[in-house]
mmCIF file of C-alpha atoms in Angstrom:
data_model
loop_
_atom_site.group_PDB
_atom_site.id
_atom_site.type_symbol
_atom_site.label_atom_id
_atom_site.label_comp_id
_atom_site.label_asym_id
_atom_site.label_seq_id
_atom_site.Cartn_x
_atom_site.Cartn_y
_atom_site.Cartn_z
ATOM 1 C CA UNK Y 1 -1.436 24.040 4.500
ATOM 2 C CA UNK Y 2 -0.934 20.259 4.926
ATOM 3 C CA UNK Y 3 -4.564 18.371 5.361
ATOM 4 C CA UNK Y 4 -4.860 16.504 8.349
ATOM 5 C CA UNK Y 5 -5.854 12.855 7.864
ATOM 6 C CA UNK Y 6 -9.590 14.066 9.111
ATOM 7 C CA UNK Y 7 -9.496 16.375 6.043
ATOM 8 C CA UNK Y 8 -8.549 13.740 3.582
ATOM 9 C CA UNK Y 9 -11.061 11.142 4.794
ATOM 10 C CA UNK Y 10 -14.192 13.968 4.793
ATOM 11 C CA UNK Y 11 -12.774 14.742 0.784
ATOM 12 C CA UNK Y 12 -12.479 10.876 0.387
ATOM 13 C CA UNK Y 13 -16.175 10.154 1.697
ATOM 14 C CA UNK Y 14 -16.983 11.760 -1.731
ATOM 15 C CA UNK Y 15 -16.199 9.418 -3.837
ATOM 16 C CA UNK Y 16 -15.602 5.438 -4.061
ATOM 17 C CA UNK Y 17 -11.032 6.466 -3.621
ATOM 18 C CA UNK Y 18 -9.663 3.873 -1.237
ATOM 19 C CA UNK Y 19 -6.192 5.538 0.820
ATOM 20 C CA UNK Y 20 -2.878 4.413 0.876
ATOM 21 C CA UNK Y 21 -1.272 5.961 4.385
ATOM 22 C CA UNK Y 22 2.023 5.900 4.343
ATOM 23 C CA UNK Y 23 3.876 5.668 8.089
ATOM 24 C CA UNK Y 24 7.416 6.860 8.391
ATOM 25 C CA UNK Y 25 10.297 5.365 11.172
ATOM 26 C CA UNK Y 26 8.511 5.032 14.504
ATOM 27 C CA UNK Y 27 11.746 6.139 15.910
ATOM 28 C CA UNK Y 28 11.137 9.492 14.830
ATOM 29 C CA UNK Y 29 7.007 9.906 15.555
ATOM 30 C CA UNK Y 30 5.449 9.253 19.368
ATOM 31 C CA UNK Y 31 4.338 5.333 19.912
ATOM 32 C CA UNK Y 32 0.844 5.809 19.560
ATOM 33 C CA UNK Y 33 0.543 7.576 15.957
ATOM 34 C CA UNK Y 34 -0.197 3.760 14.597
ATOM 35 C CA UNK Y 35 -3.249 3.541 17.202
ATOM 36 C CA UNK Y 36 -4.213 7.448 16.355
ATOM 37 C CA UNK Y 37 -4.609 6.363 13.064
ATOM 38 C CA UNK Y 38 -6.506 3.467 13.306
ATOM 39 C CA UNK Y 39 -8.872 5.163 15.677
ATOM 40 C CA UNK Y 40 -9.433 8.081 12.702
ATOM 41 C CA UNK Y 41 -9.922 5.190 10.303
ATOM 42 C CA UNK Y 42 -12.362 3.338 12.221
ATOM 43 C CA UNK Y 43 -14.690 6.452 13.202
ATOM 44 C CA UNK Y 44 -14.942 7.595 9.494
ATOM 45 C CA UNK Y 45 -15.239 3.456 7.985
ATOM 46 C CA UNK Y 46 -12.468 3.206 6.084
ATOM 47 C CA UNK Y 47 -11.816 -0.234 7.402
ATOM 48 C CA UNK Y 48 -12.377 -1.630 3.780
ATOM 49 C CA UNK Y 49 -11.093 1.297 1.759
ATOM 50 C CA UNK Y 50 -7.360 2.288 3.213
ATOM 51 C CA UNK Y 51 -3.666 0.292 3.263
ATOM 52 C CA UNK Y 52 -1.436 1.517 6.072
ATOM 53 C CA UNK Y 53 2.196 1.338 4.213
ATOM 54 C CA UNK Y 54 5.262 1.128 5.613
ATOM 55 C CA UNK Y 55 8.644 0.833 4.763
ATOM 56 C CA UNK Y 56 9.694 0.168 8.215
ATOM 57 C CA UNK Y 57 8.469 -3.549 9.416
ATOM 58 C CA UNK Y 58 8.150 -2.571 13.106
ATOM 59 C CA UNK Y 59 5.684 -0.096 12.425
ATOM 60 C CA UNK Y 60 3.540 -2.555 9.731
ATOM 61 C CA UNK Y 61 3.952 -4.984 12.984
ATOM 62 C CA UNK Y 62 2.270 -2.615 15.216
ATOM 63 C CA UNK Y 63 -1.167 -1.707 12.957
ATOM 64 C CA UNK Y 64 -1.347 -5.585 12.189
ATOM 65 C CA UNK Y 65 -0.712 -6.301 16.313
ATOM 66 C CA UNK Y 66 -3.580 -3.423 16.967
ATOM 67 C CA UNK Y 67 -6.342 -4.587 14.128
ATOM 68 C CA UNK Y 68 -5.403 -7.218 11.936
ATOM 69 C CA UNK Y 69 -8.312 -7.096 10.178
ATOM 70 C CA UNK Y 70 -6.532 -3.341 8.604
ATOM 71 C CA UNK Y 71 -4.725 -3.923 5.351
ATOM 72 C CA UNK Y 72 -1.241 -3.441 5.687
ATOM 73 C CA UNK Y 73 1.430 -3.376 3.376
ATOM 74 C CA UNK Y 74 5.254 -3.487 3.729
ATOM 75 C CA UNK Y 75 7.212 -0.656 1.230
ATOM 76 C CA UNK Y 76 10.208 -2.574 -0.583
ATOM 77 C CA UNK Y 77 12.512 -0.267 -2.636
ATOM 78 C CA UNK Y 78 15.254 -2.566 -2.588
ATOM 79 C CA UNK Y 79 15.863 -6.573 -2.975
ATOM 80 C CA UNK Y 80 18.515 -7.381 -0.042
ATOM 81 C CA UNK Y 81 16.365 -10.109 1.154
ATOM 82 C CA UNK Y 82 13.556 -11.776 0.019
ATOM 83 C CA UNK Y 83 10.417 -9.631 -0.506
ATOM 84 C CA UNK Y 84 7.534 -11.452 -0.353
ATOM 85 C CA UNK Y 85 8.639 -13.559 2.553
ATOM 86 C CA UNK Y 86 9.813 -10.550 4.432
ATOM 87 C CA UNK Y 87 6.263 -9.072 3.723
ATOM 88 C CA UNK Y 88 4.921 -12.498 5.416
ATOM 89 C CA UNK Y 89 6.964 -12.475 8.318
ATOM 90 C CA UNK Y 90 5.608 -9.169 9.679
ATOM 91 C CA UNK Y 91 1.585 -10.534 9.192
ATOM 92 C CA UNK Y 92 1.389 -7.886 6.138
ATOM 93 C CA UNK Y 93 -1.469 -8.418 3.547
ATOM 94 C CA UNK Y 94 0.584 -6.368 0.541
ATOM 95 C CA UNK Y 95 3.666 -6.061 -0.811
ATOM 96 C CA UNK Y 96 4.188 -2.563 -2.003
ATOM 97 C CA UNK Y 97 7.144 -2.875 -4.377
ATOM 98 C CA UNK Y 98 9.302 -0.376 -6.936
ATOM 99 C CA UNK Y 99 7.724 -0.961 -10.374
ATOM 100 C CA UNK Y 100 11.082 -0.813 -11.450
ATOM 101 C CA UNK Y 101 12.257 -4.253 -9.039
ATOM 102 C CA UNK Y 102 8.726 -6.182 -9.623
ATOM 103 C CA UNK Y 103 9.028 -9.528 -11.239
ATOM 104 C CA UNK Y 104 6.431 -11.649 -12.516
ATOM 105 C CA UNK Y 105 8.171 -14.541 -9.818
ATOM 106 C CA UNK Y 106 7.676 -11.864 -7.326
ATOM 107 C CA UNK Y 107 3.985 -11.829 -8.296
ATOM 108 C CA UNK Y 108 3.695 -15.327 -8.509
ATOM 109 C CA UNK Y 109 5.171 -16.066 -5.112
ATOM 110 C CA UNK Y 110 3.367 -13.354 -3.619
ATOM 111 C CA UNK Y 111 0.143 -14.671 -5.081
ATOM 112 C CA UNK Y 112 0.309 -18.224 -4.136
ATOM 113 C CA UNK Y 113 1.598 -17.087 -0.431
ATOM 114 C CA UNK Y 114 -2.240 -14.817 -0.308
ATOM 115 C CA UNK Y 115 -0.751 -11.520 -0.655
ATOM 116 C CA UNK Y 116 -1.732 -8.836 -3.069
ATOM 117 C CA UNK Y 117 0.819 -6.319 -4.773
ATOM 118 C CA UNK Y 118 1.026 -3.027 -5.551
ATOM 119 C CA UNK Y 119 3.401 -0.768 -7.376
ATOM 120 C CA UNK Y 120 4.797 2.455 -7.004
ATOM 121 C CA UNK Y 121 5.498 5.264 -8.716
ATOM 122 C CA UNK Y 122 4.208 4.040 -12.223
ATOM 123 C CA UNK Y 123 4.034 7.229 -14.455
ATOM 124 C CA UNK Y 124 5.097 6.435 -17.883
ATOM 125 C CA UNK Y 125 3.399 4.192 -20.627
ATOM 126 C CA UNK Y 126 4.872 1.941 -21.404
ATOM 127 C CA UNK Y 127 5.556 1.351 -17.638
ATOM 128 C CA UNK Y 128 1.724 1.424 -16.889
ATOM 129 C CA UNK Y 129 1.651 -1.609 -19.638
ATOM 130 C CA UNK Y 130 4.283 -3.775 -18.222
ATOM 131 C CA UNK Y 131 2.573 -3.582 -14.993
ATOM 132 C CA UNK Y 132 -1.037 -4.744 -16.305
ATOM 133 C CA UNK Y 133 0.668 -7.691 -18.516
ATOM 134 C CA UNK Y 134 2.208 -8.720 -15.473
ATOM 135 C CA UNK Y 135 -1.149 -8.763 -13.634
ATOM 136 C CA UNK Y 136 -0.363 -6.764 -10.539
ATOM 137 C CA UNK Y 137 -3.105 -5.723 -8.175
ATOM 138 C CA UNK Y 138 -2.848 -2.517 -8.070
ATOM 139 C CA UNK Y 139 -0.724 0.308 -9.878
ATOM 140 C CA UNK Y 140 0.200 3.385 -7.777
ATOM 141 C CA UNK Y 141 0.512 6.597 -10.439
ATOM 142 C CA UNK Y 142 1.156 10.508 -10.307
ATOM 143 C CA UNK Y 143 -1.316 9.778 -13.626
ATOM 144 C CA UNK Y 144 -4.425 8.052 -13.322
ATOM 145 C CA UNK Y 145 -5.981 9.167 -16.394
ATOM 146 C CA UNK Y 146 -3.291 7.327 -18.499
ATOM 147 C CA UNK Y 147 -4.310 4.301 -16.728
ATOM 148 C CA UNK Y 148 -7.833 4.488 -17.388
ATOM 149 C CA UNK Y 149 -7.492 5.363 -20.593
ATOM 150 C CA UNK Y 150 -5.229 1.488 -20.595
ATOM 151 C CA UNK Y 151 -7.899 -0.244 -19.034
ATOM 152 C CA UNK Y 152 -10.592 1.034 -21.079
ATOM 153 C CA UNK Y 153 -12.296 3.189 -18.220
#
């Protein structure tokens, strides 16, 4: 059975976990799943603890356009265009980028233009390393035990 996002919320009240949601291509999900979900974020007070994610910029547009106070973050798994300023155009607070494409000019840039960034799918150790000496905000990993055991925790 697939949780709903109710059920993973009620699990998440548990414990200090914030939530990245992840929304797909608005072409393929009814126009008010970016309002549904704010609504279930708001009613359990998750305001502070979840990034809505998005590869798609239209639908990172719409949660920022609905509450822009809701951390928002656009996906990048390629570098066609410029990242960080694509991330600014849409009103995003993140850039959620490849661990494999992150630079530390990336970083910089993103930095000094007040955006955080996370990376994604960082599994292996000496991966996990490179992404703390390059002082990104927040590692995404399949492993989070081999991060804390990096940081010390």
């Amino acid at each position: 059975k697939i949780p709903t996002l109710q059920e993973i919320m009620d699990l998440a009240k548990e414990s200090t976990a914030g939530l990245y949601l992840e929304t797909k291509n608005p072409e393929l999900y009814p126009p008010h799943l970016e309002s549904t979900v704010i609504q279930i974020i708001r009613r359990n007070g998750f305001e502070k603890r979840v990034v809505i994610q998005s590869f798609n910029p239209r639908s990172v547009e719409r949660v920022k356009a609905l509450d822009p106070s809701i951390p928002a973050a656009l996906l990048i798994d390629a570098l066609e265009n410029d990242p960080v300023e694509a991330t600014v155009k849409i009103h995003a607070n993140e850039i959620a980028i490849d661990h494999n494409l992150v630079t530390r000019d990336i970083i910089q840039k993103a930095h000094e233009r007040g955006l955080t960034v996370a990376v994604w799918t960082v599994d292996e150790h000496e991966d996990l390393k490179r992404m703390i000496a390059l002082g990104v905000d927040t590692i995404i990993t399949d492993y989070p035990d081999r991060l804390n055991r990096l940081l010390g925790k």
